[in-house]
mmCIF file of C-alpha atoms in Angstrom:
data_model
loop_
_atom_site.group_PDB
_atom_site.id
_atom_site.type_symbol
_atom_site.label_atom_id
_atom_site.label_comp_id
_atom_site.label_asym_id
_atom_site.label_seq_id
_atom_site.Cartn_x
_atom_site.Cartn_y
_atom_site.Cartn_z
ATOM 1 C CA MET A 1 -18.554 -10.902 6.978
ATOM 2 C CA ALA A 2 -16.003 -9.261 9.347
ATOM 3 C CA GLY A 3 -14.560 -11.920 10.306
ATOM 4 C CA ARG A 4 -13.228 -12.951 7.037
ATOM 5 C CA LEU A 5 -12.533 -9.356 5.962
ATOM 6 C CA TRP A 6 -9.884 -8.640 8.990
ATOM 7 C CA ALA A 7 -8.246 -11.992 8.681
ATOM 8 C CA THR A 8 -7.876 -10.724 4.873
ATOM 9 C CA GLY A 9 -6.828 -7.592 5.949
ATOM 10 C CA ALA A 10 -4.180 -9.101 8.346
ATOM 11 C CA ALA A 11 -2.772 -11.003 5.530
ATOM 12 C CA THR A 12 -2.681 -8.215 3.445
ATOM 13 C CA ALA A 13 -0.677 -6.477 5.836
ATOM 14 C CA ALA A 14 1.484 -9.402 5.729
ATOM 15 C CA VAL A 15 1.861 -9.088 1.662
ATOM 16 C CA ALA A 16 2.042 -5.345 2.021
ATOM 17 C CA ALA A 17 5.342 -5.372 4.740
ATOM 18 C CA LEU A 18 6.816 -8.268 2.679
ATOM 19 C CA ALA A 19 6.597 -5.522 -0.406
ATOM 20 C CA ALA A 20 8.083 -2.645 1.197
ATOM 21 C CA VAL A 21 11.023 -4.615 2.175
ATOM 22 C CA VAL A 22 11.274 -6.384 -1.422
ATOM 23 C CA ALA A 23 11.108 -3.109 -3.284
ATOM 24 C CA THR A 24 13.539 -1.301 -0.689
ATOM 25 C CA LEU A 25 15.840 -3.929 -1.254
ATOM 26 C CA LEU A 26 15.450 -3.440 -5.179
ATOM 27 C CA MET A 27 16.055 0.189 -5.291
ATOM 28 C CA ARG A 28 18.964 -0.107 -2.540
ATOM 29 C CA GLY A 29 20.408 -3.384 -3.934
ATOM 30 C CA VAL A 30 19.978 -3.572 -7.328
ATOM 31 C CA LEU A 31 19.492 -0.119 -8.454
ATOM 32 C CA ASP A 32 21.688 1.056 -6.098
ATOM 33 C CA VAL A 33 19.813 4.241 -4.856
ATOM 34 C CA ALA A 34 19.713 5.460 -1.590
ATOM 35 C CA VAL A 35 16.222 5.309 -1.080
ATOM 36 C CA PHE A 36 14.694 5.795 2.742
ATOM 37 C CA ALA A 37 18.124 5.971 4.279
ATOM 38 C CA PRO A 38 21.646 7.203 2.954
ATOM 39 C CA HIS A 39 24.119 4.784 1.180
ATOM 40 C CA ARG A 40 26.409 3.916 3.859
ATOM 41 C CA ALA A 41 23.356 1.941 5.551
ATOM 42 C CA GLY A 42 24.022 -1.052 3.218
ATOM 43 C CA VAL A 43 21.518 -2.785 1.255
ATOM 44 C CA TRP A 44 19.456 -2.921 3.889
ATOM 45 C CA GLY A 45 19.062 0.358 4.800
ATOM 46 C CA ASP A 46 18.316 1.111 8.617
ATOM 47 C CA ALA A 47 15.562 1.227 11.068
ATOM 48 C CA THR A 48 13.436 3.268 8.180
ATOM 49 C CA THR A 49 13.374 0.005 6.508
ATOM 50 C CA GLY A 50 11.660 -1.806 9.090
ATOM 51 C CA TYR A 51 9.455 0.803 9.832
ATOM 52 C CA LEU A 52 8.832 1.271 6.225
ATOM 53 C CA ALA A 53 7.263 -2.221 6.632
ATOM 54 C CA ALA A 54 5.375 -1.644 10.003
ATOM 55 C CA TRP A 55 3.899 1.145 8.123
ATOM 56 C CA ALA A 56 2.651 -0.658 5.507
ATOM 57 C CA ALA A 57 1.170 -2.741 7.343
ATOM 58 C CA VAL A 58 -0.818 -0.450 9.390
ATOM 59 C CA ALA A 59 -1.774 1.080 5.898
ATOM 60 C CA ALA A 60 -3.415 -2.369 5.175
ATOM 61 C CA LEU A 61 -5.300 -2.690 8.372
ATOM 62 C CA THR A 62 -6.398 0.927 7.478
ATOM 63 C CA ALA A 63 -7.706 0.118 4.387
ATOM 64 C CA THR A 64 -9.398 -3.179 5.512
ATOM 65 C CA GLY A 65 -10.977 -0.654 7.975
ATOM 66 C CA LEU A 66 -12.141 1.734 5.362
ATOM 67 C CA LEU A 67 -13.348 -1.051 3.327
ATOM 68 C CA HIS A 68 -15.569 -2.111 5.935
ATOM 69 C CA LEU A 69 -17.210 1.137 5.802
ATOM 70 C CA PRO A 70 -18.635 0.944 1.885
ATOM 71 C CA LEU A 71 -18.831 -2.686 2.164
ATOM 72 C CA VAL A 72 -22.146 -1.979 4.344
ATOM 73 C CA THR A 73 -23.278 1.170 3.175
ATOM 74 C CA VAL A 74 -22.577 2.215 -0.320
ATOM 75 C CA ALA A 75 -23.927 0.397 -3.527
ATOM 76 C CA ARG A 76 -20.308 -0.177 -5.338
ATOM 77 C CA PRO A 77 -18.295 -0.881 -2.605
ATOM 78 C CA ARG A 78 -15.133 -2.609 -4.608
ATOM 79 C CA ALA A 79 -15.351 0.515 -7.137
ATOM 80 C CA PHE A 80 -15.266 3.331 -4.324
ATOM 81 C CA PHE A 81 -12.887 1.349 -1.946
ATOM 82 C CA THR A 82 -10.534 1.294 -5.671
ATOM 83 C CA TRP A 83 -10.822 4.820 -6.240
ATOM 84 C CA ILE A 84 -10.081 5.870 -2.582
ATOM 85 C CA ALA A 85 -7.116 3.425 -2.094
ATOM 86 C CA SER A 86 -5.853 4.587 -5.883
ATOM 87 C CA LEU A 87 -5.594 8.154 -4.536
ATOM 88 C CA VAL A 88 -4.571 7.907 -1.488
ATOM 89 C CA THR A 89 -1.535 5.587 -3.570
ATOM 90 C CA VAL A 90 -1.163 8.260 -6.045
ATOM 91 C CA ALA A 91 -0.734 11.009 -3.298
ATOM 92 C CA MET A 92 1.654 9.026 -1.444
ATOM 93 C CA MET A 93 3.469 8.632 -4.777
ATOM 94 C CA LEU A 94 3.436 12.324 -5.397
ATOM 95 C CA LEU A 95 5.092 13.226 -1.347
ATOM 96 C CA PRO A 96 8.588 12.504 -2.309
ATOM 97 C CA PHE A 97 8.362 14.686 -4.822
ATOM 98 C CA THR A 98 8.021 17.954 -2.329
ATOM 99 C CA THR A 99 11.189 17.185 -0.695
ATOM 100 C CA GLY A 100 14.801 18.340 -1.600
ATOM 101 C CA LEU A 101 15.676 14.682 -2.135
ATOM 102 C CA SER A 102 17.670 13.896 -5.426
ATOM 103 C CA THR A 103 15.595 13.022 -8.220
ATOM 104 C CA GLY A 104 16.980 9.385 -8.427
ATOM 105 C CA SER A 105 15.953 9.057 -4.804
ATOM 106 C CA GLN A 106 12.188 10.760 -5.339
ATOM 107 C CA LEU A 107 11.507 8.312 -8.111
ATOM 108 C CA ALA A 108 12.570 5.155 -6.361
ATOM 109 C CA SER A 109 10.879 6.428 -3.299
ATOM 110 C CA ALA A 110 7.531 7.074 -5.778
ATOM 111 C CA VAL A 111 8.025 3.223 -7.038
ATOM 112 C CA VAL A 112 8.445 1.713 -3.458
ATOM 113 C CA PHE A 113 5.224 3.561 -2.714
ATOM 114 C CA LEU A 114 3.518 2.291 -5.724
ATOM 115 C CA VAL A 115 4.134 -0.899 -4.816
ATOM 116 C CA ILE A 116 2.842 -0.949 -1.155
ATOM 117 C CA GLY A 117 -0.523 0.820 -2.682
ATOM 118 C CA ALA A 118 -1.034 -1.700 -5.538
ATOM 119 C CA THR A 119 -0.409 -4.496 -3.523
ATOM 120 C CA ILE A 120 -3.017 -3.441 -0.557
ATOM 121 C CA THR A 121 -5.238 -2.069 -3.241
ATOM 122 C CA ALA A 122 -5.132 -5.536 -5.496
ATOM 123 C CA LEU A 123 -5.550 -7.758 -2.702
ATOM 124 C CA LEU A 124 -8.012 -6.121 -0.345
ATOM 125 C CA SER A 125 -10.503 -5.275 -3.628
ATOM 126 C CA ALA A 126 -10.267 -8.605 -5.232
ATOM 127 C CA ALA A 127 -11.019 -9.743 -1.805
ATOM 128 C CA VAL A 128 -14.457 -8.055 -1.818
ATOM 129 C CA PRO A 129 -16.532 -11.161 -3.441
ATOM 130 C CA GLY A 130 -14.974 -13.743 -1.256
ATOM 131 C CA VAL A 131 -15.794 -11.915 2.348
ATOM 132 C CA ALA A 132 -19.388 -10.036 0.809
ATOM 133 C CA PRO A 133 -20.511 -12.469 -2.075
ATOM 134 C CA ASP A 134 -24.199 -10.292 -2.014
ATOM 135 C CA ARG A 135 -22.303 -7.044 -2.388
ATOM 136 C CA ALA A 136 -19.865 -7.751 -4.966
ATOM 137 C CA TYR A 137 -21.188 -6.943 -8.275
ATOM 138 C CA ASP A 138 -19.758 -3.861 -8.941
ATOM 139 C CA GLY A 139 -21.298 -3.614 -12.905
#
């Protein structure tokens, strides 16, 4: 179980990092919102885009560890994981609204965090039946 879970977590980390880059490109390049870097940094932004992708990968690996614990301890691991991951995602989405950023940057940042959190939550919660079929029933 653990090997498949962590392999899934590593794959999720790669997808989350790419999702962070794509969402940032959408906000900066298509919608022309200065998110995670000033406008002068261009479509790709500056080093913060790379940092965001790296932190998305770290978040996915942390979430994998978080999922590992319920898989071996609680009755409905997917339900608990989904609730925890969803609440963390909402907290990250609210974080930009506590800053002095422009409203557009706040909204764009929240959307990027939503994309990252939804990617991690969906991929890891969907993996539960494959990594622990005897623990997959959440009904």
